[in-house]
Short mmCIF file of C-alpha atoms and ligand atoms in Angstrom, two decimals:
data_model
loop_
_atom_site.label_atom_id
_atom_site.label_comp_id
_atom_site.label_asym_id
_atom_site.label_seq_id
_atom_site.Cartn_x
_atom_site.Cartn_y
_atom_site.Cartn_z
CA MET A 13 0.10 -0.54 0.15
CA ASN A 14 2.85 2.41 0.90
CA ARG A 15 4.44 1.45 -2.26
CA PHE A 16 1.60 2.45 -3.88
CA SER A 17 0.98 5.49 -2.71
CA ASN A 18 4.92 6.31 -3.35
CA GLU A 19 4.19 5.68 -6.57
CA LEU A 20 1.00 7.51 -7.03
CA ASN A 21 2.69 10.13 -5.76
CA LYS A 22 5.64 10.47 -8.28
CA LEU A 23 3.39 10.35 -10.99
CA VAL A 24 0.97 13.39 -9.77
CA ASN A 25 4.50 14.79 -9.44
CA ARG A 26 5.79 14.33 -12.55
CA SER A 27 2.40 14.89 -14.10
CA LEU A 28 2.48 18.21 -12.32
CA ASP A 29 6.09 19.34 -12.68
CA ARG A 30 6.23 22.33 -14.95
CA HIS A 31 8.43 23.11 -17.68
CA VAL A 32 9.46 26.82 -18.72
CA ARG A 33 12.09 27.71 -21.60
CA LEU A 34 13.41 31.34 -21.19
CA ALA A 35 15.77 32.62 -24.19
CA VAL A 36 17.88 35.06 -23.60
CA THR A 37 19.19 37.24 -26.73
CA GLY A 38 20.81 40.72 -27.59
CA LEU A 39 23.64 42.17 -29.85
CA SER A 40 26.89 40.79 -29.06
CA ARG A 41 28.29 42.50 -26.06
CA ALA A 42 25.26 43.41 -24.81
CA GLY A 43 25.70 41.25 -21.69
CA LYS A 44 24.29 37.60 -22.24
CA THR A 45 26.68 35.79 -20.86
CA ALA A 46 26.93 38.06 -17.62
CA PHE A 47 23.28 38.06 -17.32
CA ILE A 48 22.57 33.56 -17.27
CA THR A 49 25.79 33.78 -14.68
CA SER A 50 23.61 35.89 -12.76
CA LEU A 51 20.51 34.85 -12.82
CA VAL A 52 21.89 30.94 -12.61
CA ASN A 53 24.11 32.20 -9.64
CA GLN A 54 20.97 34.39 -8.01
CA LEU A 55 19.07 31.38 -8.60
CA MET A 56 21.33 28.90 -6.58
CA HIS A 57 21.84 31.47 -3.45
CA VAL A 58 18.19 31.78 -3.27
CA SER A 59 17.64 30.40 0.46
CA THR A 60 19.85 32.90 1.69
CA ASN A 61 19.75 35.94 -0.73
CA PRO A 62 18.96 38.92 0.75
CA ARG A 63 19.32 41.18 -2.55
CA LEU A 64 15.76 39.99 -4.53
CA PRO A 65 13.32 42.04 -2.54
CA LEU A 66 11.70 42.47 -5.73
CA PHE A 67 11.01 38.54 -6.43
CA THR A 68 7.50 37.96 -4.52
CA ALA A 69 8.15 34.13 -4.33
CA VAL A 70 12.11 34.45 -2.51
CA ARG A 71 10.41 37.76 -0.94
CA ASP A 72 7.31 35.59 0.26
CA ASP A 73 9.65 32.48 1.07
CA GLN A 74 7.98 30.49 -1.50
CA LEU A 75 11.02 29.44 -3.31
CA LEU A 76 12.70 27.11 -1.54
CA GLY A 77 15.97 26.51 -3.75
CA ALA A 78 17.46 25.49 -7.11
CA LYS A 79 19.68 23.51 -8.35
CA ARG A 80 21.42 22.38 -11.50
CA VAL A 81 20.43 19.53 -13.54
CA PRO A 82 21.65 17.79 -16.77
CA GLN A 83 20.47 19.61 -19.66
CA ILE A 84 17.71 17.35 -21.82
CA ASP A 85 18.59 18.51 -25.12
CA MET A 86 21.94 17.02 -25.58
CA HIS A 87 22.77 18.19 -29.20
CA VAL A 88 22.77 21.55 -27.64
CA PRO A 89 26.05 23.31 -26.17
CA LYS A 90 26.24 23.75 -22.00
CA PHE A 91 26.19 26.92 -21.07
CA ALA A 92 29.81 27.98 -19.06
CA TYR A 93 28.36 28.69 -16.00
CA GLU A 94 31.56 26.92 -13.50
CA GLU A 95 33.87 28.68 -16.17
CA GLY A 96 32.36 32.29 -16.35
CA MET A 97 31.72 32.03 -11.80
CA GLY A 98 35.78 31.12 -12.25
CA ALA A 99 36.70 34.12 -13.68
CA LEU A 100 34.43 36.16 -11.55
CA LEU A 101 36.13 34.44 -8.55
CA SER A 102 39.66 34.83 -9.43
CA ALA A 103 42.05 37.27 -8.49
CA PRO A 104 42.07 39.79 -10.18
CA PRO A 105 38.62 39.08 -11.23
CA SER A 106 37.72 38.82 -14.73
CA TRP A 107 34.05 38.95 -16.84
CA PRO A 108 33.24 35.63 -18.39
CA GLU A 109 34.34 34.97 -21.97
CA PRO A 110 31.39 35.29 -24.49
CA THR A 111 29.54 32.47 -25.60
CA ARG A 112 29.00 32.93 -29.89
CA ASP A 113 27.20 30.14 -30.45
CA VAL A 114 23.43 28.94 -28.92
CA SER A 115 24.01 27.27 -25.10
CA GLN A 116 21.74 26.45 -22.62
CA THR A 117 21.66 25.43 -18.84
CA ARG A 118 18.87 23.63 -17.16
CA LEU A 119 17.94 24.81 -13.01
CA ALA A 120 15.23 22.75 -11.21
CA LEU A 121 13.64 25.52 -9.12
CA ARG A 122 11.56 23.58 -5.94
CA TYR A 123 8.16 25.55 -4.34
CA LYS A 124 5.58 25.88 -2.70
CA PRO A 125 2.88 26.01 -5.29
CA GLN A 126 0.14 28.82 -3.49
CA ARG A 127 -2.99 28.54 -5.97
CA GLY A 128 -4.72 25.83 -8.21
CA PRO A 129 -4.23 21.58 -8.56
CA MET A 130 -0.67 22.46 -7.36
CA LYS A 131 -1.83 23.54 -4.21
CA LEU A 132 -4.33 21.01 -3.34
CA LEU A 133 -2.19 17.99 -4.58
CA GLN A 134 1.64 19.19 -3.54
CA GLU A 135 3.23 20.77 -0.47
CA THR A 136 5.95 21.76 -3.25
CA ALA A 137 6.67 21.29 -6.91
CA THR A 138 8.92 21.71 -9.20
CA LEU A 139 9.56 24.41 -12.30
CA TYR A 140 12.29 22.84 -14.59
CA LEU A 141 13.85 26.24 -16.01
CA ASP A 142 15.59 25.73 -19.41
CA ILE A 143 18.06 28.90 -19.74
CA VAL A 144 18.92 29.08 -23.61
CA ASP A 145 21.50 32.24 -24.94
CA TYR A 146 21.45 32.37 -28.35
CA PRO A 147 23.24 35.56 -30.59
CA GLY A 148 20.51 38.53 -31.22
CA GLU A 149 22.70 38.86 -35.11
CA TRP A 150 21.06 35.24 -35.68
CA LEU A 151 17.45 37.28 -35.67
CA LEU A 152 18.86 39.60 -38.21
CA ASP A 153 18.51 36.99 -40.75
CA LEU A 154 14.47 36.52 -40.36
CA PRO A 155 13.83 38.66 -43.37
CA LEU A 156 16.43 36.77 -45.74
CA LEU A 157 13.26 34.28 -45.51
CA GLU A 158 11.17 36.58 -47.70
CA LEU A 159 13.97 37.97 -50.62
CA ASP A 160 15.47 35.87 -53.05
CA PHE A 161 18.85 36.24 -54.01
CA MET A 162 18.39 38.93 -56.58
CA ALA A 163 16.01 41.34 -53.89
CA TRP A 164 18.75 40.87 -51.38
CA SER A 165 21.46 41.45 -53.85
CA ARG A 166 19.46 44.72 -54.24
CA GLN A 167 18.98 45.40 -50.79
CA GLN A 168 22.76 45.03 -49.70
CA ALA A 169 23.58 47.82 -52.58
CA GLN A 170 21.72 50.47 -51.66
CA ILE A 171 22.98 49.96 -47.99
CA LEU A 172 26.89 50.33 -49.03
CA LYS A 173 27.22 54.40 -48.17
CA GLY A 174 29.50 56.45 -45.96
CA LYS A 175 31.05 53.93 -43.63
CA ARG A 176 29.79 50.92 -44.94
CA ALA A 177 31.09 51.53 -48.45
CA GLU A 178 34.59 52.30 -46.74
CA LEU A 179 34.51 48.83 -44.98
CA ALA A 180 33.66 47.17 -47.74
CA SER A 181 36.17 48.68 -50.09
CA ASP A 182 38.94 45.49 -49.78
CA TRP A 183 36.10 43.22 -50.62
CA LEU A 184 34.32 45.23 -53.40
CA ALA A 185 37.95 45.24 -54.70
CA MET A 186 38.56 41.87 -54.85
CA ALA A 187 35.36 41.44 -56.71
CA GLU A 188 35.58 43.66 -59.73
CA SER A 189 37.30 41.24 -61.46
CA PHE A 190 34.37 38.62 -60.38
CA ASP A 191 32.49 37.28 -63.47
CA PRO A 192 29.12 36.03 -62.37
CA LEU A 193 28.55 34.11 -65.80
CA ALA A 194 31.72 32.45 -65.62
CA PRO A 195 31.99 28.78 -65.04
CA ALA A 196 31.32 28.39 -61.31
CA ASP A 197 34.59 28.47 -59.42
CA GLU A 198 34.59 27.06 -55.88
CA THR A 199 38.00 28.32 -54.89
CA LEU A 200 37.51 31.93 -56.06
CA ILE A 201 33.88 32.23 -54.38
CA GLU A 202 35.67 31.23 -51.35
CA GLN A 203 38.06 33.65 -51.08
CA VAL A 204 35.35 36.77 -52.32
CA SER A 205 33.32 35.37 -49.53
CA ALA A 206 36.38 35.38 -46.76
CA ARG A 207 36.41 39.36 -47.22
CA PHE A 208 32.68 39.80 -47.68
CA THR A 209 33.08 38.29 -44.09
CA GLU A 210 35.88 40.35 -43.00
CA TYR A 211 33.90 43.42 -44.03
CA LEU A 212 31.05 42.19 -41.78
CA TYR A 213 33.52 41.72 -38.93
CA LYS A 214 34.68 45.01 -39.39
CA CYS A 215 31.51 46.62 -39.38
CA LYS A 216 30.93 45.52 -35.72
CA ALA A 217 34.47 45.61 -34.64
CA GLU A 218 35.63 49.17 -36.25
CA GLY A 219 32.38 50.70 -37.72
CA GLY A 220 30.49 50.17 -34.49
CA LEU A 221 27.73 48.88 -36.74
CA HIS A 222 25.65 46.00 -35.76
CA TRP A 223 22.57 45.22 -38.60
CA VAL A 224 25.27 42.75 -40.54
CA GLN A 225 23.60 40.60 -42.66
CA PRO A 226 24.05 37.02 -42.76
CA GLY A 227 24.14 37.22 -39.05
CA ARG A 228 25.86 33.51 -38.85
CA PHE A 229 28.44 34.97 -40.98
CA VAL A 230 29.68 36.93 -37.77
CA LEU A 231 28.32 34.59 -35.46
CA PRO A 232 29.18 31.01 -37.35
CA GLY A 233 29.02 28.71 -34.40
CA GLU A 234 29.44 25.29 -35.38
CA LEU A 235 29.27 26.26 -38.86
CA ALA A 236 32.46 27.80 -39.13
CA GLY A 237 34.08 27.12 -42.58
CA ALA A 238 31.21 25.55 -44.04
CA PRO A 239 30.23 25.99 -47.51
CA VAL A 240 27.04 27.25 -46.72
CA LEU A 241 28.60 30.60 -45.40
CA GLN A 242 30.71 31.14 -48.44
CA PHE A 243 28.83 33.63 -50.51
CA PHE A 244 28.24 37.60 -51.16
CA PRO A 245 25.43 39.83 -52.46
CA MET A 246 25.82 40.70 -56.20
CA VAL A 247 25.99 44.14 -55.09
CA TRP A 248 27.28 44.91 -58.51
CA LEU A 249 24.02 44.82 -60.11
CA GLU A 250 25.11 46.72 -63.71
CA LYS A 251 26.94 43.33 -64.68
CA ILE A 252 23.49 41.30 -64.72
CA THR A 253 20.39 41.48 -66.71
CA GLU A 254 17.26 40.42 -65.30
CA GLN A 255 17.23 37.31 -67.41
CA GLN A 256 20.60 36.25 -66.93
CA TRP A 257 19.75 36.39 -63.17
CA ALA A 258 16.76 34.19 -63.87
CA ASP A 259 18.60 32.25 -66.23
CA ALA A 260 22.17 31.42 -64.18
CA ASN A 261 22.10 27.45 -63.55
CA GLU A 262 24.46 25.57 -60.77
CA GLU A 263 27.00 25.61 -63.58
CA THR A 264 27.89 29.16 -63.38
CA ASN A 265 29.31 31.11 -60.68
CA LEU A 266 26.60 33.34 -60.18
CA GLY A 267 24.11 29.70 -59.94
CA MET A 268 26.41 28.57 -56.90
CA LEU A 269 25.82 31.76 -55.06
CA LYS A 270 22.11 31.19 -55.73
CA SER A 271 22.21 27.72 -54.06
CA ARG A 272 23.96 28.72 -51.20
CA TYR A 273 21.96 31.47 -50.12
CA ARG A 274 18.21 29.46 -50.78
CA TYR A 275 20.30 26.52 -48.74
CA TYR A 276 21.34 29.50 -45.78
CA GLN A 277 17.80 30.12 -46.17
CA GLN A 278 16.51 26.92 -45.55
CA HIS A 279 18.89 24.98 -43.58
CA VAL A 280 20.04 27.64 -41.16
CA VAL A 281 17.66 30.52 -40.84
CA LYS A 282 14.36 28.66 -41.13
CA ALA A 283 15.78 25.90 -38.81
CA PHE A 284 16.78 28.19 -36.12
CA TYR A 285 13.43 29.03 -36.01
CA LYS A 286 12.11 26.19 -36.32
CA GLU A 287 14.59 24.19 -33.97
CA HIS A 288 14.79 26.53 -31.31
CA PHE A 289 12.76 29.87 -31.17
CA SER A 290 9.48 27.77 -32.05
CA LYS A 291 9.91 26.30 -28.38
CA PHE A 292 10.72 29.23 -26.32
CA ASP A 293 8.18 30.61 -24.07
CA ARG A 294 9.68 33.80 -22.44
CA GLN A 295 12.17 36.49 -23.86
CA ILE A 296 14.92 38.85 -22.57
CA ILE A 297 16.34 40.76 -25.34
CA LEU A 298 19.58 42.65 -23.96
CA VAL A 299 20.62 46.07 -25.09
CA ASP A 300 23.59 47.97 -24.40
CA CYS A 301 22.31 51.06 -25.09
CA LEU A 302 25.47 52.88 -23.52
CA GLN A 303 28.16 51.71 -26.20
CA PRO A 304 26.62 53.27 -29.68
CA LEU A 305 26.03 56.35 -27.80
CA ASN A 306 29.62 56.78 -26.84
CA ALA A 307 30.10 55.69 -30.10
CA GLY A 308 27.90 58.48 -32.27
CA PRO A 309 25.03 59.13 -34.43
CA GLU A 310 25.56 56.34 -36.59
CA SER A 311 26.22 53.61 -34.76
CA PHE A 312 23.36 54.42 -32.24
CA ASN A 313 21.13 54.80 -35.47
CA ASP A 314 22.56 51.24 -36.67
CA MET A 315 21.94 50.33 -33.44
CA ARG A 316 17.92 51.33 -33.33
CA GLN A 317 17.62 50.25 -37.01
CA ALA A 318 19.23 46.60 -35.55
CA LEU A 319 16.65 46.29 -33.10
CA ASP A 320 13.81 47.03 -35.52
CA GLN A 321 14.64 44.22 -37.33
CA LEU A 322 15.01 41.86 -34.32
CA MET A 323 11.74 43.02 -33.26
CA GLN A 324 10.39 41.47 -36.43
CA SER A 325 10.57 38.12 -34.88
CA PHE A 326 8.00 38.88 -32.04
CA ARG A 327 5.49 40.24 -34.93
CA TYR A 328 2.85 37.06 -35.01
CA GLY A 329 0.03 39.36 -36.78
CA ARG A 330 -2.02 36.39 -38.36
CA SER A 331 -0.57 36.67 -41.71
CA SER A 332 3.31 36.96 -40.04
CA MET A 333 5.98 34.21 -41.63
CA LEU A 334 6.31 32.75 -38.53
CA LYS A 335 2.92 31.92 -38.28
CA ARG A 336 3.02 30.49 -41.37
CA LEU A 337 6.41 28.29 -40.22
CA PHE A 338 5.19 27.25 -36.91
CA SER A 339 3.09 28.48 -33.98
CA PRO A 340 5.36 30.42 -31.70
CA ARG A 341 4.45 30.48 -28.25
CA ILE A 342 6.41 33.50 -26.69
CA ASP A 343 4.05 35.51 -24.04
CA LYS A 344 6.21 37.92 -22.83
CA VAL A 345 9.25 39.57 -23.76
CA LEU A 346 11.58 41.77 -21.48
CA PHE A 347 13.23 44.38 -22.93
CA ALA A 348 16.23 45.12 -20.43
CA ALA A 349 18.96 47.83 -21.28
CA THR A 350 22.64 46.78 -19.47
CA LYS A 351 25.24 47.61 -17.65
CA ALA A 352 23.00 50.03 -15.42
CA ASP A 353 25.96 50.40 -13.50
CA HIS A 354 28.37 52.08 -15.59
CA VAL A 355 25.89 54.85 -14.84
CA THR A 356 24.83 56.77 -11.61
CA PRO A 357 21.91 56.14 -10.16
CA GLU A 358 19.47 58.79 -10.83
CA GLN A 359 20.35 58.62 -14.87
CA HIS A 360 18.69 55.08 -14.76
CA PRO A 361 15.40 55.96 -15.04
CA ASN A 362 16.52 58.22 -18.42
CA LEU A 363 18.24 54.64 -19.47
CA VAL A 364 14.48 52.95 -19.68
CA SER A 365 12.91 55.52 -20.83
CA LEU A 366 15.51 55.56 -23.83
CA LEU A 367 15.08 52.09 -24.27
CA GLN A 368 11.28 52.67 -24.70
CA GLN A 369 11.68 54.99 -27.01
CA LEU A 370 14.23 52.86 -29.28
CA VAL A 371 11.28 49.57 -29.16
CA ASN A 372 8.01 51.61 -28.95
CA GLU A 373 8.34 52.14 -32.72
CA ALA A 374 8.65 49.12 -33.92
CA TRP A 375 6.28 47.86 -31.27
CA GLN A 376 3.99 50.09 -31.87
CA THR A 377 3.63 49.71 -35.60
CA ALA A 378 3.58 45.80 -35.65
CA SER A 379 1.08 43.57 -34.00
CA PHE A 380 2.31 41.92 -31.31
CA GLU A 381 -0.65 40.02 -30.69
CA GLY A 382 -0.71 38.39 -27.46
CA ILE A 383 2.59 39.39 -26.13
CA LYS A 384 3.38 41.35 -23.22
CA MET A 385 6.38 43.61 -23.56
CA ASP A 386 8.03 45.38 -20.54
CA CYS A 387 10.88 47.59 -20.11
CA VAL A 388 13.74 47.36 -17.25
CA SER A 389 17.43 49.27 -16.62
CA LEU A 390 19.51 46.54 -14.75
CA SER A 391 23.15 45.33 -14.24
CA SER A 392 23.36 41.74 -13.89
CA ILE A 393 27.05 41.92 -12.35
CA GLN A 394 27.46 45.50 -11.00
CA ALA A 395 31.23 46.37 -10.86
CA THR A 396 31.46 49.95 -9.43
CA GLU A 397 29.68 51.58 -6.36
CA PRO A 398 27.64 54.97 -6.67
CA GLY A 399 28.24 57.92 -4.02
CA PHE A 400 28.78 61.50 -4.20
CA VAL A 401 32.19 63.62 -4.97
CA ASP A 402 32.49 67.00 -3.86
CA TYR A 403 32.94 69.52 -6.89
CA HIS A 404 33.20 73.76 -6.38
CA GLY A 405 31.83 72.88 -2.85
CA ARG A 406 29.04 70.84 -4.63
CA GLN A 407 28.30 67.09 -3.75
CA VAL A 408 27.19 65.83 -7.29
CA PRO A 409 26.86 61.99 -7.94
CA ALA A 410 29.52 59.92 -8.99
CA LEU A 411 30.94 56.05 -9.46
CA ARG A 412 33.75 54.63 -7.89
CA GLY A 413 35.33 51.08 -9.31
CA HIS A 414 38.66 50.26 -11.10
CA GLN A 415 38.75 50.12 -14.60
CA ILE A 416 40.24 46.69 -16.13
CA ASP A 417 44.16 47.45 -15.99
CA GLY A 418 43.23 47.41 -12.10
CA ASP A 419 43.46 51.53 -11.85
CA ALA A 420 40.92 52.74 -9.06
CA LYS A 421 38.73 55.56 -10.93
CA THR A 422 35.95 57.79 -9.34
CA LEU A 423 33.54 59.91 -12.23
CA PHE A 424 30.58 61.03 -13.24
CA PRO A 425 30.28 59.02 -16.50
CA GLY A 426 27.74 61.35 -17.88
CA GLU A 427 23.97 62.06 -18.74
CA VAL A 428 21.39 59.56 -21.18
CA PRO A 429 19.31 61.62 -22.76
CA ARG A 430 15.72 60.89 -21.63
CA ARG A 431 14.67 60.79 -25.92
CA LEU A 432 16.25 59.65 -28.57
CA PRO A 433 19.18 62.12 -29.20
CA ASN A 434 18.71 64.54 -31.64
CA ASP A 435 21.64 67.01 -33.67
CA THR A 436 22.58 69.26 -30.06
CA PHE A 437 23.02 66.12 -28.36
CA TRP A 438 25.37 64.94 -30.23
CA GLN A 439 27.10 68.18 -30.82
CA GLN A 440 27.02 69.00 -27.08
CA SER A 441 27.63 65.14 -25.66
CA GLY A 442 30.51 64.66 -23.29
CA PHE A 443 30.10 60.67 -22.47
CA ASP A 444 33.09 58.87 -21.32
CA PHE A 445 31.86 55.18 -20.29
CA ILE A 446 35.14 53.36 -19.84
CA ASN A 447 34.92 49.11 -19.13
CA PHE A 448 34.75 48.46 -15.45
CA ARG A 449 36.55 44.99 -13.51
CA PRO A 450 34.11 43.09 -11.88
CA LEU A 451 34.13 43.72 -7.98
CA GLU A 452 35.61 41.38 -5.96
CA MET A 453 33.53 38.95 -4.33
CA GLN A 454 33.26 35.92 -2.14
CA SER A 455 32.26 32.87 -3.92
CA ASP A 456 29.42 31.91 -0.83
CA GLU A 457 27.33 35.15 -2.03
CA PRO A 458 25.28 35.58 -4.47
CA LEU A 459 26.71 38.37 -7.21
CA PRO A 460 26.32 42.01 -6.87
CA HIS A 461 23.42 43.28 -9.39
CA ILE A 462 21.10 45.86 -9.59
CA ARG A 463 17.19 44.85 -10.23
CA MET A 464 18.27 41.40 -11.60
CA ASP A 465 15.32 40.49 -9.14
CA LYS A 466 12.20 43.00 -11.02
CA ALA A 467 13.30 40.77 -14.02
CA MET A 468 13.23 37.38 -12.20
CA GLU A 469 9.96 38.53 -11.13
CA TYR A 470 8.75 39.54 -14.69
CA LEU A 471 9.78 36.68 -16.55
CA LEU A 472 9.44 34.02 -13.87
CA GLY A 473 7.17 35.04 -10.71
CA ASP A 474 3.32 34.11 -12.53
CA LYS A 475 5.36 30.43 -12.86
CA LEU A 476 6.15 30.08 -9.28
CA ARG A 477 2.79 30.80 -7.95
P1 LIG B 10 27.43 39.12 -24.33
O1 LIG B 10 28.37 38.93 -25.92
O2 LIG B 10 26.77 39.37 -25.13
O3 LIG B 10 27.59 37.37 -24.06
O4 LIG B 10 28.23 40.02 -23.37
P2 LIG B 10 28.69 39.34 -22.00
O5 LIG B 10 28.07 39.51 -20.95
O6 LIG B 10 30.16 38.83 -22.71
O7 LIG B 10 29.36 41.17 -21.77
C1 LIG B 10 30.00 41.92 -22.72
C2 LIG B 10 31.28 43.04 -21.69
O8 LIG B 10 30.16 43.71 -21.03
C3 LIG B 10 31.11 42.13 -20.55
O9 LIG B 10 32.74 41.35 -20.73
C4 LIG B 10 31.73 43.44 -19.39
O10 LIG B 10 32.34 44.00 -19.71
C5 LIG B 10 30.18 44.15 -19.92
N1 LIG B 10 29.06 44.08 -18.81
C6 LIG B 10 28.21 42.79 -19.47
N2 LIG B 10 27.14 42.80 -17.77
C7 LIG B 10 27.93 44.09 -17.17
C8 LIG B 10 27.43 44.51 -15.82
O11 LIG B 10 26.27 44.06 -15.50
N3 LIG B 10 28.18 45.78 -15.56
C9 LIG B 10 29.15 46.10 -16.10
N4 LIG B 10 29.32 47.08 -15.84
N5 LIG B 10 29.71 45.74 -17.25
C10 LIG B 10 29.18 44.35 -17.41
#
């Protein structure tokens, strides 16, 4: 009898245990690795964590504990939590190495259900939380599904202006003599593609530009070196007539580019949406608004454009492309302005307001049926301490921290604009955001943060009731 009731209990537990898949994304260096490391760390310290007052499950003692458990998707690399904590706890502390591919980690959260059948049947229940990290650049590829190779090439030709044209000069010079109608030459295509890829990398590293397509070229993950990442847009439109575009078969250079592009659409872009995106329940999108403010108007506007593109993936209108592919199930999206500890606390409301403005236009013009959205500012791992300094007899807000090379620094980094910056702002702006080293920390204490608890409440609060 006892055995029977134990078995029954197990069965009930299993059927009532719940599961949530939380996706974390953002353009590279937005702070994904730091965020996930901190999220796992805060949850692992949950029973003794005094730093989560806004997370009601912890405040009200409903969340009893969390542990890491083996993930079920065995083909997805594991998120490097231990390595990240190792870097943060070393002397001197350093930032975790960012991941460049999709990665995942699974936690089991033990909690006291407060309502519904769970409360009647069980004193405690388990919520399995899968945290999936993937580069935001991959979402920039969604529009490619609706463009054929010619349309995409035309679009790329149009944006080759200003800084982009300069950065593309090596690629364009090399491809000068590229004959699209000559017999397919795999080696030549590989060489020209390598220059094109270099140009995309330069856009990010030297140009501070975020809108790069195809996104997988700069964050190839396991596809590095594969032929599917060896093609480039035919931006020399005058070299080919419409008829030649249409006729080019696999035996020509143009035909090979066309077929690789199609393969990329089907096996890279579509596959990501089907295998990963369609299974997410909740999404946090991390945005570093401060770096583009530092870098200038071109970089800022480019980030805005990249965010607009990225948000297309959350447009599930009835006729949307994603709805046609599968039924997306994300019901809540949180936008988070990261690295809030880079500015003094009275600037945090401005940071949120700026982020709202950045995402609002795209949000308003699209139909985001059934998705809730919110914006916060946060610091996943706080690296500075706020305070005041005396300036000509006045107390002004300041930050104290250590630069990456270890030198102590106290500064007022500047004001964050409340609204999208205009020309006057760019002429007058005096930003000075520098990279800080993480603070020294103890392994038995949770990582210092700003408003991680607010993000946790939004993303997980209702799942733990
Ligand atoms: P990812 O490429 O999106 O995974 O970005 P990372 O998480 O690796 O973050 C990139 C860099 O941003 C880190 O190396 C840190 O220098 C900085 N960073 C990330 N989060 C924070 C934060 O909360 N505070 C501060 N001060 N810096 C941060």
